[in-house]
Amino acid sequence: MSIHKAARKITTHVLQAMKAKNEKIAMLTAYDYSIAKLVDQAGVDVILVGDSAANVMAGYDTTLPLTLDEIIYHAKSVVRAVEKALVVVDLPFGTYQGNSKHALDSAIRIMKETGAHAVKLEGGKEVEESVVRILSAGIPVMGHLGLMPQSIHKFGTYVVRAKDDEEADQLRKDAVLLEKLGCFALVLEKIPAKLAEEVAKSIKIPVIGIGAGGGVDGQVLVIHDMLGLTQEFSPRFLRRYHDLATEIKGAVSNYVKDVRSEDFPNEKEQY
Ligand code: KIV
């Protein structure tokens, strides 16, 4: 039997056992109760309450405006729905950088107020103190390297990262550092597949990729993107499993038509 099937609940240890047994990890984002319930029931291992909520839920251009209160609201809704998956919550921009005491306070608020199982943050060496302090409170931390959307104004664009030797080398070092500090897993976003595979092989903790090829230990996508709700976002790495935007627009326009023509409600749809 697969490790996922045998486990009653997915824990950080289950994920590490999955990597050791070469069993791929499936991770998706969710931000609300109804979707999280379906995602959990469909067998996803890890649900990320991502700060991509800023884009797909709130309509911001970047992830930067999302607040701690806002991600806590989303995370509480997700945790209420989930029975098996590990729930990881993004620390929003400005809640952990530059001040490890502040980072710990933010992570504690997330764990205490939402009931989630772990936090995720972006960066390597530059957030070392924050990672150490959060871990010292017994809070599992997932790292995130490569394209880090919270640093978009530093990068200037959302293009593939770590293509040159210097950046690739820094990423390798940061991955090893995050493992050494005690992170339980690492997300690699939008980097060359060869580099991602090399990093995944060089460390024991699971490496989950998004736009990082198939040589890593698992994959993550933003649920709105893979269901085809976000039509304008179409990077090469994205596989769309549905065209929900078209389905929803079709259903809603049928409803509008039925209301206007007085077809809805009919005799059976009233008291
Ligand atoms: O916020 C998010 O959805 C993420 C994933 C892209 C990994 O960080």
Coordinates of C-alpha atoms and ligand atoms in Angstrom, one line a residue:
M1 CA 0.0 0.0 0.0
S2 CA 1.2 3.5 -0.7
I3 CA 2.4 5.6 2.2
H4 CA -0.3 8.2 1.5
K5 CA -3.0 5.5 1.7
A6 CA -1.6 3.9 4.8
A7 CA -1.4 7.2 6.7
R8 CA -4.4 8.4 8.7
K9 CA -3.1 11.9 8.6
I10 CA -0.2 13.4 6.6
T11 CA 2.5 14.7 8.8
T12 CA 5.9 16.2 8.1
H13 CA 7.3 12.7 8.9
V14 CA 5.0 11.0 6.4
L15 CA 6.2 13.4 3.7
Q16 CA 9.8 12.6 4.5
A17 CA 9.0 8.9 4.3
M18 CA 7.4 9.4 1.0
K19 CA 10.6 11.0 -0.3
A20 CA 12.6 8.1 1.1
K21 CA 10.4 5.6 -0.7
N22 CA 10.3 7.7 -3.9
E23 CA 6.5 8.3 -3.6
K24 CA 5.7 11.7 -5.3
I25 CA 4.0 14.3 -3.1
A26 CA 0.9 16.2 -4.5
M27 CA 0.4 19.7 -3.1
L28 CA -2.3 22.3 -4.1
T29 CA -3.3 25.6 -2.8
A30 CA -6.7 26.3 -1.2
Y31 CA -8.1 29.3 0.5
D32 CA -11.6 28.5 1.6
Y33 CA -13.7 25.7 3.3
S34 CA -15.6 24.3 0.3
I35 CA -12.6 23.9 -2.1
A36 CA -10.3 22.7 0.7
K37 CA -12.8 19.9 1.5
L38 CA -12.8 18.7 -2.1
V39 CA -9.0 18.9 -2.4
D40 CA -8.6 16.9 0.8
Q41 CA -11.1 14.3 -0.2
A42 CA -9.4 13.9 -3.6
G43 CA -6.2 12.8 -1.9
V44 CA -3.8 15.7 -2.0
D45 CA -1.0 15.3 0.6
V46 CA -0.4 19.0 1.3
I47 CA -2.7 22.0 1.2
L48 CA -1.0 25.3 1.0
V49 CA -2.9 28.4 2.1
G50 CA -0.7 30.4 -0.2
D51 CA -0.2 34.1 -0.2
S52 CA -1.2 33.7 -3.9
A53 CA -4.6 34.4 -2.2
A54 CA -3.6 38.0 -2.8
N55 CA -3.8 37.4 -6.5
V56 CA -6.6 34.9 -7.0
M57 CA -8.9 35.7 -4.1
A58 CA -8.3 39.5 -3.7
G59 CA -7.3 40.6 -7.2
Y60 CA -4.0 42.3 -6.3
D61 CA -1.2 42.4 -8.9
T62 CA 1.4 41.0 -6.4
T63 CA 1.4 39.0 -3.2
L64 CA 2.7 41.9 -1.2
P65 CA -0.5 43.5 0.1
L66 CA -1.8 40.4 1.8
T67 CA -1.9 40.8 5.6
L68 CA -1.4 38.4 8.5
D69 CA -5.1 38.8 9.5
E70 CA -6.2 38.0 5.9
I71 CA -4.1 34.8 5.6
I72 CA -5.3 33.7 9.1
Y73 CA -8.9 34.1 7.9
H74 CA -8.3 31.9 4.9
A75 CA -6.3 29.3 6.9
K76 CA -9.0 29.0 9.5
S77 CA -11.6 28.2 6.8
V78 CA -9.3 25.6 5.2
V79 CA -8.4 23.9 8.5
R80 CA -12.1 23.5 9.3
A81 CA -12.5 21.4 6.1
V82 CA -9.4 19.2 6.2
E83 CA -9.2 15.7 7.7
K84 CA -6.1 14.2 6.2
A85 CA -3.8 16.6 4.4
L86 CA -1.0 18.6 6.0
V87 CA -2.0 22.3 6.0
V88 CA 0.8 24.8 5.4
V89 CA 0.3 28.5 5.7
D90 CA 2.4 31.2 4.0
L91 CA 3.8 33.9 6.1
P92 CA 2.8 37.1 4.3
F93 CA 5.3 39.7 3.1
G94 CA 6.5 41.9 6.0
T95 CA 5.6 39.4 8.8
Y96 CA 9.0 37.6 9.1
Q97 CA 11.8 39.5 7.2
G98 CA 14.4 41.4 9.2
N99 CA 13.2 40.7 12.7
S100 CA 13.1 37.1 14.0
K101 CA 11.1 38.0 17.1
H102 CA 8.4 39.4 14.8
A103 CA 8.7 36.3 12.6
L104 CA 8.1 34.1 15.6
D105 CA 5.1 36.2 16.7
S106 CA 3.6 35.9 13.2
A107 CA 4.1 32.1 13.1
I108 CA 2.7 31.6 16.6
R109 CA -0.4 33.6 15.6
I110 CA -0.9 31.4 12.5
M111 CA -0.5 28.2 14.5
K112 CA -2.6 29.3 17.5
E113 CA -5.5 31.0 15.6
T114 CA -5.8 28.6 12.6
G115 CA -4.9 25.1 13.8
A116 CA -2.6 24.7 10.7
H117 CA 0.3 22.4 10.9
A118 CA 3.2 24.4 9.5
V119 CA 4.3 27.7 7.9
K120 CA 6.1 28.5 4.7
L121 CA 8.4 31.5 4.1
E122 CA 10.5 32.7 1.2
G123 CA 14.3 33.0 1.2
G124 CA 17.6 31.4 2.3
K125 CA 20.5 32.9 4.2
E126 CA 18.7 36.3 4.5
V127 CA 15.9 34.8 6.6
E128 CA 18.1 32.3 8.6
E129 CA 17.5 33.9 12.0
S130 CA 13.7 33.9 11.5
V131 CA 13.8 30.3 10.4
V132 CA 15.8 29.3 13.5
R133 CA 13.6 31.2 15.9
I134 CA 10.3 29.8 14.4
L135 CA 11.7 26.3 14.5
S136 CA 12.8 26.8 18.1
A137 CA 9.1 27.1 19.1
G138 CA 8.4 23.7 17.6
I139 CA 6.7 25.1 14.5
P140 CA 7.6 23.2 11.3
V141 CA 8.9 25.4 8.5
M142 CA 8.8 24.9 4.7
G143 CA 11.3 26.9 2.7
H144 CA 10.8 28.5 -0.7
L145 CA 13.6 29.3 -3.1
G146 CA 13.9 30.2 -6.8
L147 CA 11.2 32.6 -8.0
M148 CA 10.1 34.3 -4.8
P149 CA 7.0 36.4 -5.6
Q150 CA 7.4 38.5 -2.4
S151 CA 10.7 39.8 -3.9
I152 CA 9.1 40.7 -7.3
H153 CA 10.2 44.3 -7.0
K154 CA 13.8 43.2 -6.6
F155 CA 13.7 40.7 -9.5
G156 CA 11.6 43.0 -11.7
T157 CA 9.9 40.2 -13.6
Y158 CA 8.5 36.7 -13.1
V159 CA 11.0 35.0 -15.5
V160 CA 12.8 31.7 -14.7
R161 CA 15.4 32.2 -11.9
A162 CA 18.8 30.7 -11.2
K163 CA 19.8 30.4 -14.9
D164 CA 23.2 31.9 -14.3
D165 CA 25.9 30.1 -12.3
E166 CA 26.0 32.7 -9.5
E167 CA 22.3 32.5 -8.7
A168 CA 22.3 28.7 -9.1
D169 CA 25.1 28.4 -6.7
Q170 CA 23.5 30.6 -4.1
L171 CA 20.3 28.5 -4.5
R172 CA 22.2 25.3 -3.9
K173 CA 23.8 26.7 -0.8
D174 CA 20.4 28.1 0.5
A175 CA 18.8 24.7 0.0
V176 CA 21.5 22.9 2.0
L177 CA 21.3 25.7 4.7
L178 CA 17.5 25.4 5.0
E179 CA 17.8 21.6 5.4
K180 CA 20.5 22.0 8.0
L181 CA 18.5 24.6 10.0
G182 CA 15.7 22.0 10.2
C183 CA 13.1 22.9 7.5
F184 CA 10.9 19.9 6.8
A185 CA 10.5 20.6 3.1
L186 CA 11.4 23.0 0.4
V187 CA 9.4 24.6 -2.5
L188 CA 11.5 25.4 -5.7
E189 CA 9.7 27.8 -8.0
K190 CA 10.4 28.4 -11.7
I191 CA 14.0 27.3 -12.0
P192 CA 15.7 25.0 -14.6
A193 CA 14.6 21.4 -14.2
K194 CA 18.2 20.1 -14.1
L195 CA 19.1 22.3 -11.2
A196 CA 15.9 21.4 -9.3
E197 CA 16.6 17.7 -9.7
E198 CA 20.2 18.2 -8.6
V199 CA 19.0 20.1 -5.5
A200 CA 16.4 17.4 -4.7
K201 CA 19.0 14.7 -4.9
S202 CA 21.4 16.6 -2.7
I203 CA 19.1 17.0 0.3
K204 CA 17.0 14.5 2.3
I205 CA 14.0 16.8 2.9
P206 CA 11.2 16.7 0.2
V207 CA 11.5 19.2 -2.6
I208 CA 8.2 20.3 -4.1
G209 CA 8.4 22.0 -7.5
I210 CA 6.3 24.5 -9.4
G211 CA 7.8 25.1 -12.8
A212 CA 10.8 23.1 -11.7
G213 CA 10.4 20.0 -13.8
G214 CA 9.7 16.3 -12.9
G215 CA 13.0 15.4 -11.1
V216 CA 11.8 16.7 -7.7
D217 CA 9.9 15.0 -5.0
G218 CA 6.5 16.5 -5.6
Q219 CA 4.5 19.2 -7.4
V220 CA 2.4 22.2 -6.4
L221 CA 0.0 24.3 -8.4
V222 CA -2.3 27.1 -7.6
I223 CA -5.8 25.6 -7.6
H224 CA -7.4 28.5 -9.6
D225 CA -4.8 28.0 -12.3
M226 CA -5.0 24.2 -12.7
L227 CA -8.9 24.4 -12.7
G228 CA -8.8 27.0 -15.4
L229 CA -10.4 29.8 -13.3
T230 CA -7.6 32.2 -14.1
Q231 CA -7.7 32.6 -17.8
E232 CA -5.1 35.4 -18.2
F233 CA -2.3 33.4 -16.5
S234 CA -0.7 30.9 -18.8
P235 CA 2.9 30.0 -18.0
R236 CA 4.6 27.0 -19.8
F237 CA 4.7 24.9 -16.6
L238 CA 0.9 25.1 -16.0
R239 CA -1.2 22.1 -16.9
R240 CA -4.9 23.0 -16.9
Y241 CA -7.1 20.1 -15.7
H242 CA -10.4 21.9 -16.4
D243 CA -11.9 25.0 -18.0
L244 CA -13.9 26.1 -15.0
A245 CA -14.1 29.7 -16.2
T246 CA -16.1 28.7 -19.3
E247 CA -18.3 26.3 -17.3
I248 CA -19.1 28.9 -14.7
K249 CA -19.8 31.6 -17.2
G250 CA -22.1 29.2 -19.1
A251 CA -24.0 28.2 -16.0
V252 CA -24.4 31.8 -14.8
S253 CA -25.6 33.0 -18.2
N254 CA -28.1 30.2 -18.3
Y255 CA -29.4 31.3 -14.9
V256 CA -29.7 34.9 -16.0
K257 CA -31.6 33.7 -19.1
D258 CA -34.0 31.6 -17.0
V259 CA -34.6 34.4 -14.5
R260 CA -35.4 36.9 -17.3
S261 CA -37.6 34.5 -19.2
E262 CA -39.4 33.6 -15.9
D263 CA -38.5 29.9 -16.5
F264 CA -36.9 29.9 -13.0
P265 CA -38.4 29.1 -10.5
N266 CA -40.9 26.6 -11.9
E267 CA -43.8 25.0 -10.1
K268 CA -41.6 22.4 -8.4
E269 CA -39.0 25.0 -7.2
Q270 CA -41.4 26.9 -4.9
Y271 CA -43.5 26.3 -1.8
Ligands
KIV1 O1 1.4 31.3 -2.6 C1 1.5 30.3 -3.3 O2 0.6 29.8 -3.9 C2 2.8 29.6 -3.4 C3 3.0 28.5 -4.4 C4 3.1 29.1 -5.8 C5 4.1 27.6 -4.1 O3 3.7 30.0 -2.8

